[in-house]
Short mmCIF file of C-alpha atoms in Angstrom, two decimals:
data_model
loop_
_atom_site.label_atom_id
_atom_site.label_comp_id
_atom_site.label_asym_id
_atom_site.label_seq_id
_atom_site.Cartn_x
_atom_site.Cartn_y
_atom_site.Cartn_z
CA UNK A 2 119.20 -56.23 -3.00
CA UNK A 3 122.59 -55.11 -1.40
CA UNK A 4 124.23 -51.95 -2.39
CA UNK A 5 127.41 -52.20 -4.11
CA UNK A 6 129.11 -50.87 -0.74
CA UNK A 7 127.52 -53.52 0.98
CA UNK A 8 128.54 -56.15 -1.44
CA UNK A 9 132.29 -54.92 -1.41
CA UNK A 10 132.23 -55.03 2.57
CA UNK A 11 130.63 -58.62 2.80
CA UNK A 12 133.06 -59.76 0.10
CA UNK A 13 135.97 -58.31 2.25
CA UNK A 14 134.59 -59.83 5.00
CA UNK A 15 134.29 -63.42 3.20
CA UNK A 16 137.79 -63.10 2.24
CA UNK A 17 139.13 -62.29 5.74
CA UNK A 18 137.12 -65.20 6.73
CA UNK A 19 138.72 -67.50 4.22
CA UNK A 20 142.01 -66.28 5.02
CA UNK A 21 141.45 -67.34 8.66
CA UNK A 22 140.19 -71.01 7.65
CA UNK A 23 142.42 -71.67 5.04
CA UNK A 24 145.56 -69.59 5.41
CA UNK A 25 144.78 -67.71 2.12
CA UNK A 26 142.27 -65.47 0.66
CA UNK A 27 142.98 -66.74 -2.86
CA UNK A 28 139.99 -68.84 -3.95
CA UNK A 29 142.35 -70.76 -6.35
CA UNK A 30 145.03 -71.46 -3.58
CA UNK A 31 141.93 -72.73 -1.35
CA UNK A 32 141.40 -75.44 -4.14
CA UNK A 33 145.11 -75.93 -4.51
CA UNK A 34 144.92 -74.96 -8.27
CA UNK A 35 148.03 -73.24 -9.55
CA UNK A 36 146.60 -72.50 -13.15
CA UNK A 37 143.91 -69.68 -12.90
CA UNK A 38 142.69 -70.40 -16.65
CA UNK A 39 141.85 -73.91 -15.70
CA UNK A 40 138.64 -75.00 -17.02
CA UNK A 41 135.40 -75.83 -14.90
CA UNK A 42 136.17 -79.28 -14.86
CA UNK A 43 139.53 -78.80 -13.10
CA UNK A 44 137.95 -76.65 -10.38
CA UNK A 45 135.05 -79.19 -9.66
CA UNK A 46 137.65 -82.13 -9.31
CA UNK A 47 139.76 -79.88 -6.75
CA UNK A 48 136.38 -79.04 -4.96
CA UNK A 49 135.36 -82.30 -4.60
CA UNK A 50 138.72 -83.62 -3.53
CA UNK A 51 139.24 -80.75 -0.69
CA UNK A 52 135.33 -81.02 0.27
CA UNK A 53 135.90 -84.98 0.96
CA UNK A 54 138.57 -84.13 3.41
CA UNK A 55 137.47 -81.12 5.30
CA UNK A 56 133.57 -82.27 5.25
CA UNK A 57 132.29 -81.93 9.11
CA UNK A 58 131.27 -85.48 9.66
CA UNK A 59 134.81 -86.64 9.79
CA UNK A 60 136.02 -84.44 13.02
CA UNK A 61 135.07 -84.78 16.65
CA UNK A 62 131.98 -83.01 17.81
CA UNK A 63 133.75 -80.31 19.28
CA UNK A 64 135.21 -79.31 16.18
CA UNK A 65 132.30 -79.61 14.17
CA UNK A 66 130.93 -76.03 14.24
CA UNK A 67 134.23 -74.75 13.23
CA UNK A 68 134.36 -77.66 10.25
CA UNK A 69 130.59 -76.40 9.40
CA UNK A 70 131.83 -73.06 8.89
CA UNK A 71 134.65 -73.74 6.64
CA UNK A 72 132.79 -76.46 4.57
CA UNK A 73 130.40 -73.48 4.06
CA UNK A 74 133.21 -71.28 2.98
CA UNK A 75 134.32 -73.85 0.65
CA UNK A 76 130.76 -74.08 -0.84
CA UNK A 77 131.18 -70.12 -1.82
CA UNK A 78 134.44 -70.50 -3.27
CA UNK A 79 133.17 -73.36 -5.72
CA UNK A 80 129.82 -71.23 -6.35
CA UNK A 81 132.47 -68.47 -7.29
CA UNK A 82 134.94 -69.84 -9.61
CA UNK A 83 132.43 -72.31 -11.35
CA UNK A 84 130.04 -69.45 -12.37
CA UNK A 85 131.62 -67.55 -15.43
CA UNK A 86 130.19 -64.31 -14.43
CA UNK A 87 131.16 -64.45 -10.80
CA UNK A 88 134.56 -65.72 -11.98
CA UNK A 89 135.27 -63.17 -14.28
CA UNK A 90 134.31 -60.59 -11.60
CA UNK A 91 136.83 -62.17 -9.09
CA UNK A 92 139.59 -62.43 -11.67
CA UNK A 93 139.42 -58.90 -12.61
CA UNK A 94 138.58 -57.16 -9.43
CA UNK A 95 139.22 -59.70 -6.66
CA UNK A 96 135.71 -59.55 -5.47
CA UNK A 97 133.27 -61.91 -4.62
CA UNK A 98 129.90 -61.28 -5.51
CA UNK A 99 127.51 -62.03 -2.14
CA UNK A 100 123.83 -62.08 -2.95
CA UNK A 101 122.82 -61.63 0.71
CA UNK A 102 123.63 -62.83 4.25
CA UNK A 103 122.04 -66.48 4.19
CA UNK A 104 123.91 -69.15 4.99
CA UNK A 105 123.29 -70.93 1.53
CA UNK A 106 125.34 -69.42 -0.97
CA UNK A 107 122.58 -68.42 -3.45
CA UNK A 108 119.94 -67.85 -1.07
CA UNK A 109 118.18 -70.86 -1.81
CA UNK A 110 116.20 -72.48 1.39
CA UNK A 111 118.45 -75.48 1.19
CA UNK A 112 121.80 -76.89 0.43
CA UNK A 113 120.46 -79.62 -1.40
CA UNK A 114 118.27 -77.53 -3.87
CA UNK A 115 121.72 -75.10 -4.41
CA UNK A 116 123.95 -78.12 -5.20
CA UNK A 117 121.37 -79.70 -7.79
CA UNK A 118 121.82 -76.20 -9.52
CA UNK A 119 125.44 -75.62 -9.50
CA UNK A 120 127.07 -78.64 -10.04
CA UNK A 121 125.66 -82.65 -11.56
CA UNK A 122 125.88 -85.47 -9.79
CA UNK A 123 129.28 -87.08 -8.85
CA UNK A 124 129.24 -90.65 -10.64
CA UNK A 125 130.03 -93.65 -8.54
CA UNK A 126 132.53 -94.51 -11.08
CA UNK A 127 134.27 -91.28 -10.60
CA UNK A 128 134.26 -91.83 -6.84
CA UNK A 129 135.45 -95.45 -6.66
CA UNK A 130 138.24 -94.15 -9.06
CA UNK A 131 139.22 -91.48 -6.67
CA UNK A 132 139.27 -94.40 -3.71
CA UNK A 133 141.32 -96.68 -6.03
CA UNK A 134 144.03 -94.19 -6.80
CA UNK A 135 144.07 -92.70 -3.10
CA UNK A 136 144.40 -96.38 -1.26
CA UNK A 137 147.88 -97.52 -0.80
CA UNK A 138 149.14 -93.94 -2.10
CA UNK A 139 151.77 -91.57 -0.81
CA UNK A 140 148.73 -89.32 -0.17
CA UNK A 141 147.14 -92.08 1.96
CA UNK A 142 150.27 -92.70 4.01
CA UNK A 143 150.86 -88.93 4.47
CA UNK A 144 147.47 -88.33 5.85
CA UNK A 145 147.69 -91.54 7.99
CA UNK A 146 151.06 -90.22 9.66
CA UNK A 147 149.19 -87.04 10.00
CA UNK A 148 145.89 -88.61 11.66
CA UNK A 149 148.25 -90.60 13.83
CA UNK A 150 150.06 -87.48 15.10
CA UNK A 151 146.76 -85.33 15.61
CA UNK A 152 145.07 -88.26 17.40
CA UNK A 153 147.99 -89.48 19.42
CA UNK A 154 147.40 -93.01 18.23
CA UNK A 155 144.14 -93.67 19.38
CA UNK A 156 143.05 -96.00 16.45
CA UNK A 157 139.39 -95.64 17.03
CA UNK A 158 139.51 -92.07 15.60
CA UNK A 159 142.31 -92.61 13.22
CA UNK A 160 140.07 -95.04 11.13
CA UNK A 161 136.99 -92.84 11.77
CA UNK A 162 139.14 -90.19 10.27
CA UNK A 163 140.95 -91.54 7.39
CA UNK A 164 139.27 -91.34 3.66
CA UNK A 165 138.03 -94.54 2.11
CA UNK A 166 139.11 -96.63 5.11
CA UNK A 167 136.98 -99.57 5.91
CA UNK A 168 137.52 -101.89 9.46
CA UNK A 169 139.52 -104.34 7.61
CA UNK A 170 142.41 -101.48 7.12
CA UNK A 171 143.00 -101.78 10.98
CA UNK A 172 145.80 -104.51 10.34
CA UNK A 173 147.03 -102.59 7.55
CA UNK A 174 147.18 -99.15 8.81
CA UNK A 175 148.92 -100.56 11.88
CA UNK A 176 151.61 -102.27 9.65
CA UNK A 177 152.29 -98.96 7.81
CA UNK A 178 152.80 -96.79 11.21
CA UNK A 179 154.77 -99.34 13.34
CA UNK A 180 157.93 -98.78 11.18
CA UNK A 181 157.71 -95.04 11.58
CA UNK A 182 157.16 -95.12 15.10
CA UNK A 183 160.00 -97.74 15.78
CA UNK A 184 162.73 -95.50 13.89
CA UNK A 185 161.31 -92.42 15.73
CA UNK A 186 160.00 -90.67 13.15
CA UNK A 187 156.61 -90.93 14.96
CA UNK A 188 156.17 -90.22 18.46
CA UNK A 189 155.20 -93.62 20.67
CA UNK A 190 151.52 -93.59 22.08
CA UNK A 191 150.48 -95.94 24.65
CA UNK A 192 146.88 -95.33 22.83
CA UNK A 193 148.80 -97.53 20.11
CA UNK A 194 151.31 -99.61 21.34
CA UNK A 195 149.41 -100.79 24.25
CA UNK A 196 145.75 -101.23 22.81
CA UNK A 197 144.07 -104.09 24.44
CA UNK A 198 142.58 -106.83 21.98
CA UNK A 199 139.08 -105.77 23.55
CA UNK A 200 139.20 -102.18 22.30
CA UNK A 201 140.21 -103.95 18.63
CA UNK A 202 137.45 -106.18 18.65
CA UNK A 203 134.93 -103.71 19.45
CA UNK A 204 136.32 -101.63 16.69
CA UNK A 205 136.07 -104.51 14.40
CA UNK A 206 132.50 -105.23 15.19
CA UNK A 207 131.30 -101.86 14.59
CA UNK A 208 133.21 -101.88 11.49
CA UNK A 209 131.37 -105.06 10.50
CA UNK A 210 128.13 -103.59 11.29
CA UNK A 211 128.87 -100.61 9.09
CA UNK A 212 129.82 -102.88 6.39
CA UNK A 213 126.31 -104.61 6.53
CA UNK A 214 124.44 -101.41 6.49
CA UNK A 215 126.20 -100.43 3.33
CA UNK A 216 125.42 -103.78 1.64
CA UNK A 217 121.61 -103.30 2.57
CA UNK A 218 121.89 -99.69 1.58
CA UNK A 219 123.32 -100.70 -1.94
CA UNK A 220 120.60 -102.92 -2.35
CA UNK A 221 117.87 -100.53 -1.64
CA UNK A 222 119.28 -98.22 -3.91
CA UNK A 223 119.86 -100.80 -6.68
CA UNK A 224 123.28 -99.49 -6.75
CA UNK A 225 125.98 -101.59 -8.28
CA UNK A 226 129.44 -101.54 -7.29
CA UNK A 227 131.89 -104.54 -6.66
CA UNK A 228 134.61 -102.78 -4.37
CA UNK A 229 133.66 -102.61 -0.88
CA UNK A 230 136.63 -100.57 -0.10
CA UNK A 231 135.50 -98.11 -2.24
CA UNK A 232 134.51 -94.28 -0.86
CA UNK A 233 130.86 -95.00 -1.63
CA UNK A 234 130.88 -97.97 0.95
CA UNK A 235 132.62 -95.59 3.54
CA UNK A 236 130.41 -92.95 3.00
CA UNK A 237 126.83 -95.18 2.65
CA UNK A 238 128.14 -96.91 6.07
CA UNK A 239 128.49 -93.69 7.98
CA UNK A 240 125.22 -92.59 7.49
CA UNK A 241 125.21 -90.48 4.30
CA UNK A 242 122.47 -92.75 3.14
CA UNK A 243 121.05 -91.33 -0.19
CA UNK A 244 122.01 -92.35 -3.78
CA UNK A 245 122.89 -88.93 -5.14
CA UNK A 246 126.30 -87.41 -4.80
CA UNK A 247 127.88 -87.71 -1.57
CA UNK A 248 127.87 -83.99 -0.72
CA UNK A 249 124.20 -83.56 -1.31
CA UNK A 250 122.84 -84.49 2.04
CA UNK A 251 125.73 -82.86 3.89
CA UNK A 252 125.43 -79.09 2.56
CA UNK A 253 121.79 -79.53 3.69
CA UNK A 254 122.19 -80.71 7.27
CA UNK A 255 124.59 -78.21 7.97
CA UNK A 256 123.08 -75.09 6.23
CA UNK A 257 120.00 -76.19 8.44
CA UNK A 258 121.95 -76.37 11.39
CA UNK A 259 123.34 -72.99 11.12
CA UNK A 260 119.87 -71.49 10.22
CA UNK A 261 118.38 -72.80 13.91
CA UNK A 262 121.51 -71.52 15.81
#
């Protein structure tokens, strides 16, 4: 077991790392929580929301390593604030208790085991509720405009990075973005304004394949959800093909990647 001095150094190192990745070393601010007395349900919801947004499968390959590290830091934040003892220690002394230097926060062999212990499965209904609230919302529009700017109008990448999106959103996203481009609020990129029909058709066919894969997986797992535009459909169609919470296998995957480096 690490000494108190070693734990303190590790805690300070973690908080420094957290600040570098999230521009804050405050665990509550990372989760965008203003009420530091909030219950664990609020903490879990905030964690789920941010986890969806930053998970490593949503970035280009060249950014995967950095995103994986950020995602693991988020896991430590959640572990600390969701555990009464660890949270009390952090609230009182500003220290994040560190069990050891292993990649998985609790020292277990895999993130899958870790997540099964520290939080319940995310219900499909909850995921679909998030999707229903997010789609066609101001938050979605803000994210869409940001994605357009970040990826310089490349709709292939934009569609891959927009939460809760399916291939049928292509036209809707174009209709949303065009007025902002015409007004000058958003820059005009040739990748968007001069995109060929061939490129659009290729993206559509890919989306249709993903939709079929999602339906097949739904049948295999015996999952019932009527809304194909839900976040569940999006996650299943992108290869996260397990019936449990949408992050279970993600942590396992990226933990194992870190251990092999």
